[in-house]
XYZ file of C-alpha atoms in Angstrom:
384
model
C -36.104 10.619 4.842
C -33.061 12.588 3.692
C -30.923 10.576 1.287
C -27.524 9.857 2.786
C -24.237 10.244 0.933
C -20.669 9.513 1.988
C -20.287 13.178 2.899
C -23.398 13.383 5.087
C -22.803 10.293 7.223
C -22.468 10.770 10.929
C -19.378 9.405 12.678
C -21.009 6.148 13.838
C -22.566 5.562 10.431
C -19.236 6.144 8.729
C -17.543 3.629 11.029
C -20.087 1.015 9.980
C -20.042 1.967 6.283
C -16.257 1.716 6.097
C -16.222 -1.666 7.784
C -18.712 -2.860 5.172
C -16.681 -1.322 2.329
C -13.423 -2.870 3.498
C -14.651 -6.260 4.677
C -17.933 -6.877 2.907
C -19.893 -8.926 2.382
C -20.132 -8.970 6.160
C -22.903 -9.939 8.549
C -24.516 -7.596 11.032
C -23.309 -9.870 13.833
C -19.700 -9.519 12.675
C -20.092 -5.749 12.455
C -21.498 -5.621 15.977
C -18.562 -7.660 17.245
C -15.874 -5.621 15.445
C -17.324 -2.252 16.464
C -18.483 -3.278 19.966
C -22.063 -2.264 19.202
C -25.368 -3.953 19.929
C -27.365 -5.681 17.222
C -30.024 -3.012 17.602
C -27.477 -0.234 17.033
C -26.205 -1.921 13.869
C -29.773 -2.183 12.535
C -30.473 1.463 13.422
C -27.311 2.659 11.695
C -27.535 0.498 8.572
C -31.242 0.863 7.781
C -31.029 4.458 6.463
C -27.873 3.588 4.500
C -29.676 0.689 2.846
C -32.623 2.957 2.054
C -30.230 5.519 0.542
C -28.446 2.933 -1.596
C -25.024 3.294 0.071
C -25.048 -0.330 1.139
C -27.176 -3.298 0.140
C -28.184 -6.664 1.484
C -26.974 -9.835 -0.183
C -28.832 -13.096 -0.570
C -29.559 -14.948 2.696
C -26.816 -17.348 3.788
C -26.447 -19.731 6.699
C -23.308 -19.359 8.794
C -23.796 -22.313 11.130
C -25.492 -20.329 13.887
C -29.009 -20.858 15.166
C -31.811 -18.778 13.763
C -32.821 -17.684 10.285
C -30.301 -17.152 7.444
C -28.421 -13.868 7.586
C -28.204 -11.286 4.838
C -24.599 -10.045 4.522
C -24.056 -6.380 3.792
C -21.973 -5.026 0.926
C -21.077 -1.457 -0.028
C -22.660 -0.188 -3.220
C -19.693 0.997 -5.277
C -21.779 3.157 -7.605
C -20.098 4.983 -10.441
C -17.266 6.446 -8.379
C -13.917 6.319 -10.151
C -10.493 6.994 -8.703
C -7.114 7.366 -10.359
C -3.870 6.507 -8.657
C -0.465 7.442 -10.058
C 2.956 6.161 -9.031
C 5.847 8.459 -9.946
C 9.366 7.067 -10.335
C 12.489 8.894 -11.417
C 11.817 8.075 -15.060
C 8.259 6.793 -15.517
C 4.609 7.151 -14.526
C 2.266 4.274 -13.758
C -1.463 4.889 -13.463
C -4.604 2.923 -12.649
C -8.325 3.645 -12.537
C -10.252 1.859 -9.788
C -13.731 1.650 -8.338
C -14.655 2.404 -4.725
C -13.310 -0.984 -3.589
C -9.905 -0.432 -5.198
C -10.492 -2.933 -8.010
C -8.371 -1.964 -11.032
C -10.453 -1.303 -14.147
C -7.687 0.094 -16.363
C -3.946 0.681 -16.166
C -1.353 2.435 -18.278
C 2.054 4.030 -18.023
C 4.465 6.331 -19.789
C 8.078 7.463 -19.799
C 8.813 10.862 -18.317
C 10.399 13.059 -20.966
C 11.498 15.496 -18.257
C 11.312 15.567 -14.460
C 10.657 19.230 -13.685
C 7.455 19.747 -11.636
C 5.664 21.343 -14.599
C 6.696 18.549 -16.958
C 5.633 15.827 -14.522
C 2.284 17.534 -13.905
C 1.717 17.750 -17.649
C 2.507 14.043 -18.038
C 0.214 13.106 -15.138
C -2.606 15.186 -16.644
C -2.221 13.311 -19.935
C -2.226 9.998 -18.079
C -5.380 10.969 -16.197
C -7.079 11.894 -19.459
C -6.109 8.540 -20.961
C -7.479 6.663 -17.960
C -10.668 8.668 -17.582
C -13.946 7.076 -18.492
C -16.635 9.442 -17.296
C -16.273 11.723 -14.261
C -13.304 11.055 -11.984
C -14.072 11.360 -8.273
C -10.542 12.011 -7.096
C -6.904 11.352 -7.992
C -3.905 10.625 -5.791
C -0.185 10.493 -6.449
C 2.276 8.243 -4.655
C 5.818 9.532 -4.640
C 9.095 8.267 -3.232
C 9.928 10.935 -0.698
C 8.405 13.115 1.989
C 4.948 14.550 1.252
C 3.154 16.788 3.728
C -0.159 18.571 3.175
C 0.116 18.333 -0.593
C 3.713 19.542 -0.764
C 6.575 17.279 -1.827
C 9.120 18.268 0.791
C 11.785 15.998 -0.662
C 11.856 13.523 -3.554
C 15.455 12.453 -4.227
C 14.645 10.359 -7.305
C 13.263 13.493 -8.957
C 15.661 15.954 -7.301
C 12.672 17.864 -5.918
C 12.295 19.880 -2.735
C 9.396 22.072 -1.641
C 7.181 21.358 -4.674
C 3.460 22.221 -4.153
C 2.408 19.242 -6.264
C -1.185 19.104 -5.051
C -1.803 22.728 -6.019
C -0.039 22.392 -9.374
C -1.820 19.194 -10.332
C -5.253 20.401 -9.206
C -4.826 23.473 -11.391
C -3.729 21.310 -14.320
C -6.530 18.718 -14.064
C -9.394 20.561 -12.372
C -9.769 17.582 -10.012
C -9.357 17.065 -6.293
C -5.850 15.747 -5.669
C -4.121 13.957 -2.796
C -0.341 13.493 -2.482
C 1.193 10.761 -0.324
C 4.457 8.914 0.216
C 4.326 5.780 -1.928
C 5.206 3.297 0.847
C 2.524 4.788 3.094
C 0.032 4.490 0.245
C 0.974 0.869 -0.451
C 0.693 0.033 3.249
C -2.704 1.676 3.592
C -3.976 -0.196 0.535
C -2.857 -3.398 2.237
C -4.636 -2.288 5.415
C -7.923 -1.570 3.664
C -8.202 -4.182 0.955
C -5.332 -6.645 1.477
C -3.893 -8.463 4.461
C -5.575 -5.922 6.756
C -8.947 -7.534 6.069
C -7.767 -10.505 8.156
C -4.887 -9.174 10.279
C -5.031 -5.962 12.287
C -1.251 -5.715 12.821
C 1.436 -6.210 10.177
C 4.369 -4.550 8.439
C 5.069 -3.917 4.766
C 8.694 -4.048 3.627
C 9.403 -2.804 0.102
C 12.445 -3.698 -1.965
C 13.558 -1.955 -5.129
C 15.665 1.079 -5.899
C 15.420 1.749 -2.165
C 13.973 0.067 0.910
C 10.823 1.160 2.679
C 8.754 0.004 5.622
C 5.143 0.663 6.597
C 3.573 -0.403 9.880
C -0.018 -1.097 10.927
C -0.811 -1.709 14.605
C -4.340 -2.663 15.632
C -5.739 -1.423 12.317
C -4.071 1.992 12.648
C -1.395 3.143 10.242
C 1.756 4.386 11.951
C 2.474 7.585 10.034
C 5.825 8.848 11.297
C 6.916 12.409 10.585
C 10.046 11.049 8.875
C 8.113 8.711 6.576
C 9.685 8.973 3.160
C 13.306 9.115 4.276
C 13.690 5.359 3.920
C 15.389 5.113 7.301
C 15.041 1.337 7.432
C 17.515 1.240 4.544
C 20.252 2.301 6.957
C 19.695 -0.596 9.337
C 23.086 -2.331 9.795
C 23.295 -5.957 8.703
C 25.766 -8.514 9.936
C 28.285 -9.661 7.303
C 26.819 -7.342 4.653
C 29.283 -5.609 2.378
C 29.254 -2.493 0.231
C 28.247 1.084 0.965
C 24.898 2.859 0.658
C 24.440 6.254 -0.995
C 25.179 7.972 2.326
C 28.414 6.026 2.786
C 27.170 3.616 5.459
C 29.029 0.317 5.292
C 26.992 -2.894 5.351
C 23.552 -1.360 5.768
C 20.338 -2.705 4.257
C 20.429 -0.348 1.276
C 23.865 -1.593 0.297
C 22.895 -5.265 0.535
C 19.207 -5.500 -0.435
C 18.357 -2.870 -3.048
C 18.461 -3.659 -6.752
C 21.405 -1.248 -7.314
C 23.213 -2.741 -4.312
C 22.824 -6.348 -5.486
C 23.611 -5.721 -9.153
C 26.482 -3.408 -8.229
C 28.139 -6.093 -6.111
C 27.836 -8.715 -8.831
C 28.950 -6.272 -11.521
C 32.048 -5.474 -9.478
C 32.813 -9.174 -9.019
C 32.347 -9.956 -12.725
C 33.892 -6.662 -13.881
C 31.000 -5.930 -16.238
C 27.580 -4.337 -15.805
C 24.596 -6.630 -15.206
C 20.905 -5.973 -14.521
C 18.496 -7.566 -12.036
C 17.143 -10.133 -14.499
C 20.629 -11.305 -15.366
C 21.376 -11.696 -11.667
C 18.886 -14.540 -11.423
C 19.946 -16.053 -14.735
C 23.521 -16.179 -13.424
C 22.371 -17.775 -10.164
C 20.421 -20.433 -12.050
C 23.487 -21.077 -14.228
C 25.579 -21.647 -11.109
C 27.772 -18.546 -11.277
C 29.649 -18.510 -7.934
C 29.867 -14.712 -7.614
C 26.156 -14.197 -8.250
C 25.244 -17.023 -5.912
C 27.444 -15.639 -3.144
C 25.957 -12.142 -3.427
C 22.353 -13.378 -3.557
C 22.934 -15.764 -0.659
C 24.304 -12.919 1.468
C 21.401 -10.682 0.438
C 18.838 -13.352 1.349
C 20.449 -13.732 4.775
C 20.451 -9.960 5.178
C 16.784 -9.747 4.233
C 15.944 -12.375 6.822
C 17.884 -10.423 9.439
C 16.062 -7.206 8.522
C 12.640 -8.863 8.697
C 13.521 -10.399 12.057
C 14.508 -6.954 13.331
C 11.176 -5.481 12.195
C 9.204 -8.239 13.903
C 11.346 -8.255 17.049
C 11.030 -4.501 17.540
C 7.374 -4.021 16.591
C 5.889 -7.301 17.775
C 4.058 -7.966 14.495
C 4.151 -11.489 13.075
C 2.890 -10.821 9.565
C 5.162 -9.270 6.942
C 4.168 -8.255 3.422
C 7.073 -8.027 0.973
C 6.414 -5.791 -2.018
C 8.190 -3.765 -4.664
C 10.065 -4.527 -7.846
C 12.905 -6.179 -5.913
C 10.885 -8.925 -4.164
C 12.169 -11.529 -6.607
C 15.023 -12.172 -4.199
C 12.527 -13.217 -1.521
C 10.581 -15.463 -3.902
C 13.689 -17.197 -5.282
C 15.514 -17.480 -1.950
C 12.536 -17.951 0.374
C 13.991 -20.859 2.343
C 17.206 -18.933 2.992
C 15.264 -15.828 4.013
C 13.054 -17.801 6.407
C 16.063 -19.592 7.890
C 17.740 -16.252 8.565
C 14.559 -14.927 10.187
C 14.505 -17.891 12.557
C 18.188 -17.371 13.317
C 17.491 -13.891 14.665
C 14.301 -14.806 16.579
C 13.895 -16.460 19.953
C 13.116 -20.182 19.530
C 9.917 -19.703 21.543
C 8.708 -16.780 19.409
C 5.766 -17.260 17.070
C 6.725 -17.983 13.456
C 6.757 -15.052 11.056
C 4.234 -15.249 8.227
C 5.542 -13.887 4.897
C 3.274 -12.674 2.093
C 5.069 -11.828 -1.158
C 3.221 -9.503 -3.538
C 3.564 -9.269 -7.312
C 6.462 -6.931 -8.207
C 4.428 -4.459 -10.272
C 4.515 -0.670 -10.239
C 0.781 -0.765 -10.950
C 0.290 -2.104 -7.418
C 2.002 1.058 -6.179
C -0.397 3.088 -8.327
C -3.329 1.163 -6.841
C -1.995 2.119 -3.423
C -2.289 5.770 -4.432
C -5.839 5.156 -5.677
C -6.766 3.768 -2.266
C -5.483 6.987 -0.701
C -7.888 8.850 -3.003
C -10.697 6.529 -1.877
C -9.860 7.157 1.765
C -9.851 10.905 1.242
C -13.234 10.739 -0.468
C -14.908 8.507 2.113
C -13.538 10.668 4.923
C -15.760 13.439 3.625
C -13.155 16.084 4.324
C -13.249 15.303 8.051
C -9.615 15.275 9.221
C -10.701 14.274 12.710
C -11.859 10.917 11.370
C -8.404 9.446 11.711
C -8.814 6.047 13.324
C -10.472 4.385 10.358
C -9.393 6.360 7.299
C -5.901 7.798 7.641
């Protein structure tokens, strides 16, 4: 029997293997149900993968059904290692993960310069620092538009038309993938986060900007304008201020970290940062409380708009600015209800840790997806 690898799997085998990787340990019965296959087909497809060491059987467990105990299947992660890098306008954040996206090591550095050559040099140094043995693949998540390895636009770096994949591959000698950071974060959630339980949800990110990723029936919605941050220009009722494009009262003006701190700084006539915003609120400062209250209401309105338009009921809030949602959750949820029909299902909020390393992990998952796809771009429904 020829030993199977990720790159020699047939389409049906890859469907099964990826379900096991993403959702394992998982029973054969569950696989048959999710993939609409017979029990015999699942056995036929998994047997050679077990023999090749791609997947393995766990200890027998009883699941309450009749018959003998079942042996759940789990992907064998092997020695594959992936590096994900998140690029901001001033820093790099990197992680090394295994095939399941578990972080084994993380580190970061300040960017001394933001030219493409300087950033590639800094990423190469970061990769070297994170490497422990051979690296299977690396991926970079960037705030902007990335298409086929080219950074079409990255406003935080003042880049346009940068062939980052080519430059970084030449610098590191590794296979490289480039993706928009919100798309990467959303796909990581789809593969190894909320997507393990829910097949439709949205990710809303808060920070220097606002982003939104959408998954419908386990498929990522990858719009051609992904990376423009268009959700940031959604108009909010009673929101003040102007965004960077001059729009009055849009989400970017009311919900981003610069928008919130700028409004409070203007009211207090001195500069403040995001941490001080919450210290002022806790101390009872009326200006800070008024701004944060309005922002919480605006966030609830934005989330309601996302759910009303897309039909999803599960929202993941992520990014370095999610502290507003955690501290003002009741106000956010009240605003959501105010912009939903009373008969509509409640919206379920999941708030993630505000860490840039989670963004880097998102990039690593993109590298994992690219590797498990085996270079087959047609395999779109499960991987990308």
